[in-house]
XYZ file of C-alpha atoms in Angstrom:
584
model
C 98.058 123.425 146.861
C 97.558 122.273 143.110
C 101.236 121.821 142.717
C 102.367 120.502 145.731
C 104.287 117.428 144.610
C 104.629 113.604 146.326
C 101.775 111.795 147.796
C 102.483 112.676 151.412
C 102.607 116.406 150.386
C 99.527 116.250 148.487
C 97.478 114.331 151.300
C 98.816 117.542 153.534
C 97.343 119.805 150.858
C 93.967 118.290 150.653
C 93.755 118.502 154.374
C 94.361 122.215 154.580
C 92.100 122.828 151.759
C 89.450 121.227 153.621
C 90.178 123.012 156.851
C 90.165 126.387 155.231
C 86.781 126.029 153.850
C 87.044 124.205 150.531
C 85.808 120.615 150.789
C 85.679 120.401 146.879
C 89.189 121.018 146.250
C 90.154 119.040 148.947
C 88.178 115.960 147.514
C 89.747 116.815 144.328
C 93.099 116.506 145.580
C 92.479 113.915 147.331
C 91.457 111.697 144.228
C 94.210 113.613 142.137
C 96.346 111.922 144.340
C 95.301 108.346 144.315
C 95.145 108.401 140.253
C 99.027 110.136 140.479
C 100.403 107.231 143.020
C 98.522 104.525 143.020
C 100.936 102.587 144.426
C 101.402 104.852 147.288
C 99.899 103.799 150.581
C 99.075 107.191 151.879
C 97.262 107.818 148.569
C 95.605 104.367 148.506
C 94.621 105.053 152.133
C 93.054 108.363 151.527
C 91.117 107.035 148.433
C 89.541 104.528 150.932
C 88.068 107.666 153.018
C 87.041 109.066 149.316
C 85.470 105.777 148.653
C 83.620 105.173 151.848
C 81.906 108.714 151.667
C 81.304 108.251 147.922
C 79.719 104.764 147.879
C 78.560 104.471 151.166
C 79.099 101.721 154.071
C 77.851 98.489 152.037
C 80.275 99.280 149.084
C 83.069 99.503 151.777
C 82.137 96.521 153.496
C 82.632 94.779 149.820
C 85.709 96.893 149.476
C 87.440 95.217 152.044
C 86.652 92.152 151.541
C 87.584 92.273 147.737
C 91.152 94.126 148.537
C 92.948 92.565 151.908
C 94.857 94.898 153.551
C 98.432 95.150 152.106
C 101.246 93.611 154.546
C 103.466 96.430 153.507
C 101.148 99.047 154.869
C 102.278 101.036 158.083
C 100.148 100.076 161.326
C 98.504 103.895 161.039
C 97.224 103.130 157.494
C 96.178 99.786 158.310
C 94.208 100.916 161.456
C 92.358 103.802 159.148
C 91.004 101.134 157.209
C 89.709 99.352 160.201
C 88.358 102.835 161.348
C 86.212 103.068 158.014
C 85.073 99.571 158.418
C 83.958 99.991 161.784
C 82.062 103.306 160.828
C 80.514 100.920 157.999
C 79.009 98.418 160.412
C 77.756 100.988 162.646
C 75.785 102.495 159.929
C 73.470 99.231 159.721
C 73.926 99.189 163.703
C 76.003 95.683 163.614
C 77.720 96.757 166.855
C 79.333 93.624 167.424
C 81.548 93.998 164.308
C 81.656 97.637 164.978
C 83.938 97.214 167.963
C 85.973 94.219 166.580
C 86.997 96.234 163.967
C 87.802 99.362 166.252
C 89.547 97.084 168.562
C 91.853 96.004 165.830
C 92.260 99.494 164.568
C 93.493 100.565 168.208
C 95.702 97.426 168.539
C 97.333 98.762 165.207
C 97.738 102.414 166.285
C 97.254 102.598 170.020
C 98.611 106.250 170.500
C 97.025 107.588 167.156
C 94.740 110.399 168.463
C 92.677 110.424 165.661
C 91.758 106.411 166.378
C 91.050 107.472 169.852
C 89.059 109.890 169.442
C 86.635 108.247 166.991
C 85.898 105.963 169.847
C 83.349 108.631 171.031
C 81.952 108.445 167.794
C 81.101 105.148 167.679
C 79.539 105.186 170.958
C 77.263 107.945 170.173
C 76.178 105.957 167.003
C 75.126 103.227 169.766
C 72.930 105.816 171.757
C 75.690 106.023 174.371
C 76.220 109.890 174.641
C 76.908 110.020 178.268
C 79.841 107.269 178.024
C 80.926 109.300 175.115
C 81.350 112.273 177.164
C 83.116 110.484 180.096
C 85.593 109.156 177.519
C 86.455 112.458 175.941
C 86.946 113.928 179.357
C 89.676 111.443 179.972
C 91.219 111.654 176.627
C 91.524 115.612 176.495
C 94.416 115.772 179.127
C 96.414 113.426 176.754
C 95.882 115.615 173.710
C 95.843 119.116 174.837
C 96.484 120.659 171.646
C 93.961 118.683 169.665
C 91.012 120.785 168.621
C 88.848 118.111 167.646
C 88.283 116.792 171.040
C 86.716 119.910 172.516
C 84.534 120.379 169.465
C 83.044 116.916 169.925
C 82.772 117.363 173.620
C 80.874 120.633 173.045
C 78.293 119.044 170.684
C 77.841 116.139 172.931
C 77.022 117.992 175.915
C 74.453 120.069 173.641
C 73.027 116.687 172.699
C 72.583 116.067 176.373
C 70.800 119.320 177.082
C 73.666 121.291 178.799
C 73.816 124.294 176.287
C 75.904 126.384 178.769
C 78.493 123.679 179.686
C 78.890 122.990 175.832
C 79.382 126.668 175.138
C 81.645 127.148 177.878
C 83.739 124.226 176.279
C 83.556 125.590 172.802
C 84.087 129.182 173.076
C 87.574 128.638 174.880
C 88.593 125.958 172.018
C 87.395 128.760 169.645
C 89.869 131.201 171.284
C 92.688 128.768 171.796
C 92.567 127.149 168.483
C 92.007 128.823 164.749
C 89.722 126.267 163.129
C 86.556 127.310 161.239
C 84.778 123.987 162.470
C 84.945 125.470 166.004
C 83.386 128.894 165.007
C 80.498 126.732 163.335
C 79.978 124.500 166.432
C 79.485 127.424 168.660
C 77.155 129.071 165.681
C 74.606 125.924 165.642
C 74.328 125.933 169.389
C 73.664 129.998 169.471
C 71.510 129.643 166.710
C 68.988 127.503 168.980
C 68.965 130.399 171.068
C 68.211 132.777 168.554
C 71.176 134.892 169.580
C 71.175 136.895 166.250
C 73.367 139.632 167.082
C 76.189 137.178 168.052
C 75.509 134.978 165.028
C 76.362 137.721 162.506
C 79.378 137.931 163.768
C 80.171 134.152 164.454
C 79.380 133.880 160.341
C 82.038 136.899 159.762
C 84.508 135.284 162.024
C 83.653 131.523 160.088
C 84.315 133.256 156.644
C 87.499 134.858 157.805
C 88.843 131.437 158.876
C 87.734 130.209 155.778
C 90.033 132.068 152.835
C 89.221 129.113 150.464
C 85.577 129.262 150.753
C 83.871 128.371 147.524
C 81.038 130.335 146.124
C 78.471 128.180 147.409
C 80.002 128.182 150.711
C 79.746 132.090 150.728
C 76.164 131.573 149.785
C 75.400 129.641 152.726
C 77.145 132.416 155.048
C 74.737 135.019 153.239
C 71.785 132.701 154.198
C 73.064 132.424 157.970
C 73.187 136.243 157.455
C 69.849 136.733 156.173
C 68.300 134.580 158.985
C 69.972 136.319 161.662
C 69.105 139.872 160.071
C 65.399 138.687 159.812
C 65.588 137.469 163.602
C 66.745 141.299 164.512
C 63.660 142.570 162.076
C 66.247 144.191 159.645
C 64.022 142.901 156.902
C 65.472 144.849 154.166
C 69.051 143.997 154.501
C 67.587 140.070 154.895
C 66.000 140.305 151.870
C 68.894 141.657 149.812
C 70.795 138.667 150.892
C 68.225 136.089 150.468
C 67.270 137.317 146.745
C 70.749 136.290 145.698
C 70.124 132.532 146.655
C 69.713 129.805 144.335
C 66.139 129.530 142.224
C 63.756 127.345 144.334
C 65.588 127.133 147.345
C 64.234 127.660 151.102
C 65.889 131.221 150.945
C 64.658 132.422 147.776
C 61.035 131.455 149.011
C 62.047 133.810 152.174
C 62.843 136.455 149.721
C 59.162 136.269 147.877
C 57.726 136.222 151.182
C 59.613 139.445 152.652
C 58.878 141.189 149.222
C 55.126 140.874 150.326
C 55.419 142.961 153.072
C 55.773 142.331 156.822
C 52.609 144.441 158.264
C 50.964 143.284 161.106
C 52.749 139.964 161.187
C 55.286 138.112 163.457
C 57.279 135.633 164.572
C 56.853 133.926 168.003
C 58.897 130.901 169.439
C 58.076 129.443 172.500
C 61.110 128.029 174.664
C 61.003 124.368 174.863
C 63.658 122.206 176.482
C 65.108 119.800 173.471
C 65.428 116.307 173.750
C 67.353 114.330 171.342
C 66.018 110.717 170.350
C 67.675 107.719 170.186
C 66.864 105.045 167.313
C 63.137 104.968 166.765
C 62.339 106.923 169.830
C 61.215 110.209 168.198
C 57.468 110.086 169.999
C 59.166 109.446 173.404
C 61.491 112.423 172.735
C 58.484 114.627 171.807
C 56.703 113.983 174.848
C 59.593 114.206 177.171
C 59.760 117.883 175.718
C 56.248 118.602 175.883
C 56.367 117.443 179.878
C 59.345 119.458 180.424
C 57.650 122.536 179.140
C 55.090 122.247 181.382
C 57.625 121.803 184.377
C 57.482 118.195 184.523
C 60.623 116.421 183.830
C 60.377 112.891 182.607
C 63.125 110.727 181.797
C 62.991 110.120 177.916
C 64.195 106.523 178.627
C 61.289 106.128 180.680
C 58.912 106.576 178.168
C 60.645 104.583 175.583
C 60.272 101.719 178.568
C 56.459 102.596 178.804
C 55.306 103.180 175.091
C 57.669 101.562 172.596
C 58.343 98.374 170.834
C 59.573 98.703 167.314
C 58.711 102.520 167.200
C 55.491 104.053 168.744
C 51.612 103.451 167.940
C 49.457 106.808 167.870
C 47.221 105.387 170.703
C 50.099 104.521 173.225
C 51.319 108.361 173.052
C 48.006 109.813 174.093
C 47.244 106.857 176.568
C 50.652 107.688 178.412
C 49.726 111.483 178.609
C 46.276 110.571 180.036
C 48.192 108.181 182.711
C 50.258 111.203 183.541
C 47.606 113.388 184.445
C 47.595 115.689 181.589
C 44.438 116.872 179.644
C 45.054 115.706 176.356
C 43.598 116.712 172.829
C 44.074 115.203 169.650
C 43.099 117.242 166.324
C 44.157 118.327 162.829
C 46.624 120.914 162.551
C 46.184 123.807 160.462
C 47.875 126.981 160.170
C 45.354 128.982 161.958
C 45.009 126.782 164.766
C 48.949 126.369 165.028
C 49.286 130.213 165.781
C 46.482 130.356 167.829
C 47.651 128.067 170.324
C 51.386 129.368 170.156
C 49.959 132.581 170.879
C 48.499 131.273 173.932
C 51.853 129.546 175.079
C 50.785 126.102 174.250
C 53.212 124.135 171.886
C 51.825 120.705 170.366
C 53.445 117.432 168.731
C 52.541 116.853 165.299
C 52.921 113.477 163.446
C 54.130 113.151 159.806
C 54.010 110.107 157.806
C 56.168 108.572 155.057
C 55.995 105.231 153.033
C 57.283 103.084 155.778
C 57.985 105.463 158.778
C 56.403 108.103 160.779
C 57.651 110.949 162.956
C 56.536 112.770 166.001
C 58.064 116.313 166.366
C 56.888 119.217 168.476
C 55.634 122.731 167.125
C 57.487 125.368 169.083
C 56.343 128.539 167.066
C 55.802 130.123 163.583
C 56.808 132.824 161.761
C 54.433 134.527 159.602
C 57.123 136.659 157.689
C 57.906 133.884 155.511
C 54.942 131.682 156.591
C 56.836 128.860 158.321
C 56.437 126.638 161.406
C 59.122 126.637 163.804
C 59.256 122.757 165.012
C 61.551 121.078 167.739
C 62.519 117.605 165.621
C 63.901 115.149 168.161
C 66.303 113.846 165.294
C 68.116 117.030 165.061
C 70.081 119.040 167.735
C 67.987 122.546 167.080
C 64.898 123.577 165.928
C 64.130 124.003 161.902
C 61.740 125.924 159.908
C 59.110 124.144 157.688
C 57.228 126.567 155.003
C 53.726 125.957 156.196
C 51.997 125.640 152.533
C 54.031 123.233 151.421
C 54.208 121.255 154.752
C 50.316 121.044 155.001
C 50.048 119.979 151.310
C 52.703 116.925 151.908
C 50.688 115.938 155.090
C 46.856 116.619 153.974
C 46.160 112.652 153.513
C 47.330 112.281 157.073
C 45.817 115.293 159.057
C 48.414 116.246 160.009
C 47.156 114.766 163.426
C 48.377 116.773 166.445
C 48.777 116.138 170.219
C 48.786 118.625 173.021
C 48.859 118.199 176.593
C 47.983 120.557 179.493
C 48.257 120.675 183.213
C 44.900 120.996 185.108
C 45.440 124.587 185.919
C 46.331 125.766 182.702
C 43.209 124.626 180.530
C 42.022 128.098 180.340
C 44.581 128.747 177.778
C 42.326 127.098 175.346
C 39.178 129.306 175.684
C 38.046 130.365 172.452
C 40.074 128.346 170.482
C 38.356 125.837 167.937
C 40.557 123.073 167.301
C 39.842 121.242 163.917
C 38.196 117.867 164.255
C 39.112 117.234 167.877
C 36.238 115.296 168.277
C 36.452 113.082 165.810
C 40.201 112.792 166.423
C 39.050 111.528 170.172
C 36.993 108.876 168.487
C 39.649 107.525 166.438
C 41.731 107.269 169.580
C 39.137 105.591 171.436
C 38.912 102.852 168.292
C 42.751 102.343 168.113
C 42.705 102.016 171.502
C 40.187 99.523 171.959
C 41.637 97.593 169.078
C 44.963 97.539 170.979
C 43.212 96.313 173.650
C 41.014 93.841 171.688
C 37.765 95.372 172.476
C 36.529 94.953 169.027
C 32.714 95.791 169.956
C 34.132 99.188 171.553
C 35.733 99.756 168.400
C 32.818 99.487 166.608
C 30.810 101.712 169.109
C 33.636 104.477 168.274
C 33.397 103.807 164.607
C 29.549 104.624 164.953
C 30.416 107.617 166.605
C 32.832 109.045 163.864
C 30.248 108.536 161.563
C 27.557 110.368 163.427
C 30.124 113.038 163.895
C 31.073 113.753 160.396
C 29.979 110.769 157.794
C 32.248 112.659 155.050
C 35.171 112.862 156.979
C 38.599 111.544 154.932
C 39.623 110.074 158.550
C 36.731 107.531 158.421
C 38.527 105.516 155.770
C 41.526 105.290 157.791
C 39.376 104.086 160.725
C 37.755 101.846 158.399
C 41.412 100.611 157.216
C 42.341 99.852 161.072
C 39.018 98.119 161.814
C 39.395 96.088 159.036
C 42.914 95.370 159.574
C 41.900 93.958 162.974
C 39.714 91.886 161.450
C 41.989 90.583 158.832
C 39.315 91.227 156.345
C 41.573 92.179 153.083
C 38.841 93.134 150.678
C 37.608 95.815 153.130
C 41.181 97.118 153.935
C 41.416 97.242 149.818
C 38.119 99.796 149.729
C 39.366 101.927 152.256
C 42.590 102.471 150.791
C 40.954 102.972 147.487
C 38.843 105.385 148.985
C 41.688 107.529 150.374
C 43.688 107.044 147.011
C 40.653 108.394 145.350
C 40.749 111.759 147.635
C 44.361 112.104 147.994
C 45.836 112.519 144.420
C 47.295 108.713 144.446
C 49.413 109.537 147.140
C 52.374 107.015 147.279
C 51.990 106.417 150.910
C 48.392 105.559 150.469
C 49.373 103.556 147.386
C 52.099 101.367 149.244
C 49.255 100.096 151.344
C 47.404 98.794 148.752
C 50.520 97.305 147.160
C 50.950 95.172 149.979
C 47.404 94.233 150.259
C 47.191 93.374 146.585
C 49.990 90.947 147.071
C 48.480 89.794 150.226
C 44.920 89.198 148.514
C 46.610 87.282 145.534
C 46.012 89.501 142.901
C 49.649 89.834 141.586
C 49.132 91.119 138.347
C 47.399 94.199 139.841
C 50.128 94.698 142.242
C 52.726 94.494 139.263
C 50.724 97.081 137.405
C 50.310 99.286 140.523
C 53.935 98.779 141.368
C 55.516 99.764 137.704
C 53.135 102.911 137.463
C 54.746 104.255 140.853
C 58.206 102.770 140.308
C 58.399 104.660 137.166
C 57.118 108.105 138.429
C 59.614 111.097 138.413
C 61.437 111.545 141.615
C 59.850 108.259 142.976
C 60.581 107.383 146.614
C 63.529 104.517 146.635
C 60.983 101.987 148.186
C 59.212 101.891 145.229
C 62.833 101.464 143.098
C 63.809 98.846 145.395
C 60.200 97.071 145.577
C 60.437 97.166 141.586
C 63.714 95.547 141.533
C 62.801 92.287 143.562
C 59.357 92.160 141.423
C 61.546 91.080 138.295
C 63.784 88.994 140.023
C 61.199 86.296 139.260
C 62.157 86.075 135.667
C 65.332 85.610 134.922
C 65.166 87.545 131.885
C 64.566 90.728 133.913
C 67.656 89.947 136.165
C 69.854 92.785 134.698
C 67.122 95.281 134.814
C 66.494 94.223 138.366
C 70.018 94.420 139.112
C 70.359 97.790 137.953
C 67.258 99.024 139.881
C 68.303 97.681 143.180
C 71.680 98.954 142.798
C 70.100 102.345 142.416
C 67.746 101.775 145.054
C 71.362 101.271 147.328
C 73.115 104.192 145.863
C 70.140 106.623 146.725
C 69.691 104.826 150.107
C 72.835 102.844 150.907
C 71.476 101.544 154.851
C 67.990 100.876 153.431
C 66.985 97.451 154.864
C 64.737 96.333 152.002
C 67.087 97.323 149.015
C 69.788 95.012 151.175
C 67.379 91.910 151.725
C 66.422 92.460 148.000
C 69.981 92.484 146.595
C 70.729 89.629 148.974
C 67.903 87.735 147.264
C 69.196 88.401 143.805
C 72.680 87.504 144.688
C 71.504 84.144 146.002
C 69.255 83.242 143.067
C 72.381 83.885 140.875
C 74.345 81.679 142.918
C 76.701 84.229 144.764
C 76.217 82.681 148.203
C 78.967 84.789 149.783
C 77.646 88.285 148.518
C 74.356 87.306 149.332
C 75.417 86.520 152.765
C 77.244 89.783 153.141
C 74.121 91.711 152.203
C 71.926 89.580 154.680
């Protein structure tokens, strides 16, 4: 493949390398092709694909603006440019420009099957999966020998919770076509069903269809085998394969856990119907999963309409559950309570927090062999494993808060189970609900109940923060945040709240000191990098440093809205109005 000459032959070589399991070689050939034949439209078009994947959507939009399409290019290559542009706009959920770019691509190459296929992908990005399925089913008869269509169609059916239809499509396609990607899709679907014996044979088949698989790829296959063998309780074989993984990786931890022994341990997973979320609808999707588990199917979109506006607030989740007639309990989830609940057949939702966002997902089981939670994450198509120690350590500042629901006739399942701080969280719910309903006195009464229950509880400070935020008492908010910082080892998520409050109260010097401290930490979050870059914009002497910080933030998170906004501000100050408008 390295020796094939000419841009068209190199393009084919790159495609073959990718299909045979060596993406790294494929990228190398793609890039080398452009360097060897910089005037070739084939090489230039392939480079645009590389550039999009390497630099991200914003950089590609700017590339398109700075490099007009050559008139001499074929319509196919012009269409490919427009497709990448459509994807770039879709990444920012700018669907007007997305479909404008796609329509231009289709007009240029109306019979190109790849261009036709990607309409389904753009529909999915817009959360229109059922429309995408209908489109692909109509498209498939026109291209019966195009394996990408059944592959994508199976994935969509899987995401729409029709696993049987997805498996019917993908197994038929796997028998008809030879691509490894079809095997991988079936592997993913069956891994969600814990079909461990079949997963072993699918891994072997995937490897046999990928003769150019890299050493890293072979390690991934061994990790898959290790997981399947662990599921089959063939622990010695699982340990041998996990022990060869990269130090510090998840499977290296698996190996260490298995070395400690397996006596009196178990793996338990509840079968919970999976619901895939749309944009910012993790809470409705998680509540829909819990409802379906207890036999009450509720459309995810109905819950969105009931409780969502720019995300979901904690109190609205529980309020909706109560209105549906469920017995609801909130509590602080830990390893012991998790296992006790799962052993009684009770799943729960758990909330996790990041600097600017939160996420709700469903705990569906546990694995004592490796000390991991099994979680149905609505943002993913299959369940995932999280190491319990790191999970709980990361979220201890926020609980983590958990929510369970039960039908009235199933409450006996809780007999003898003590849920940590359930009474406290009940009062916290009362407080937040009262504030949401503008019942300040009721909120104060809930606060007093919390103080009576456990005056030393760290969540007292969360409650004080909520109460003082409602009152607009910035100084009281700062006091609550400082208390949380003191007991959370300077958690950056709490520090972010303090930064906002310092700015709000006019304490700019203190805000800059805090910002500098966290932005210059090793492995700091992109939020701090972007915010530090913006802070330096006010001083022209720091513009170059500011630009570097903001560019680094965008490189780490190309679609981060704050980074884009801050870069636009810097460009506007520097007089680059057109570039500022693009960023905005």
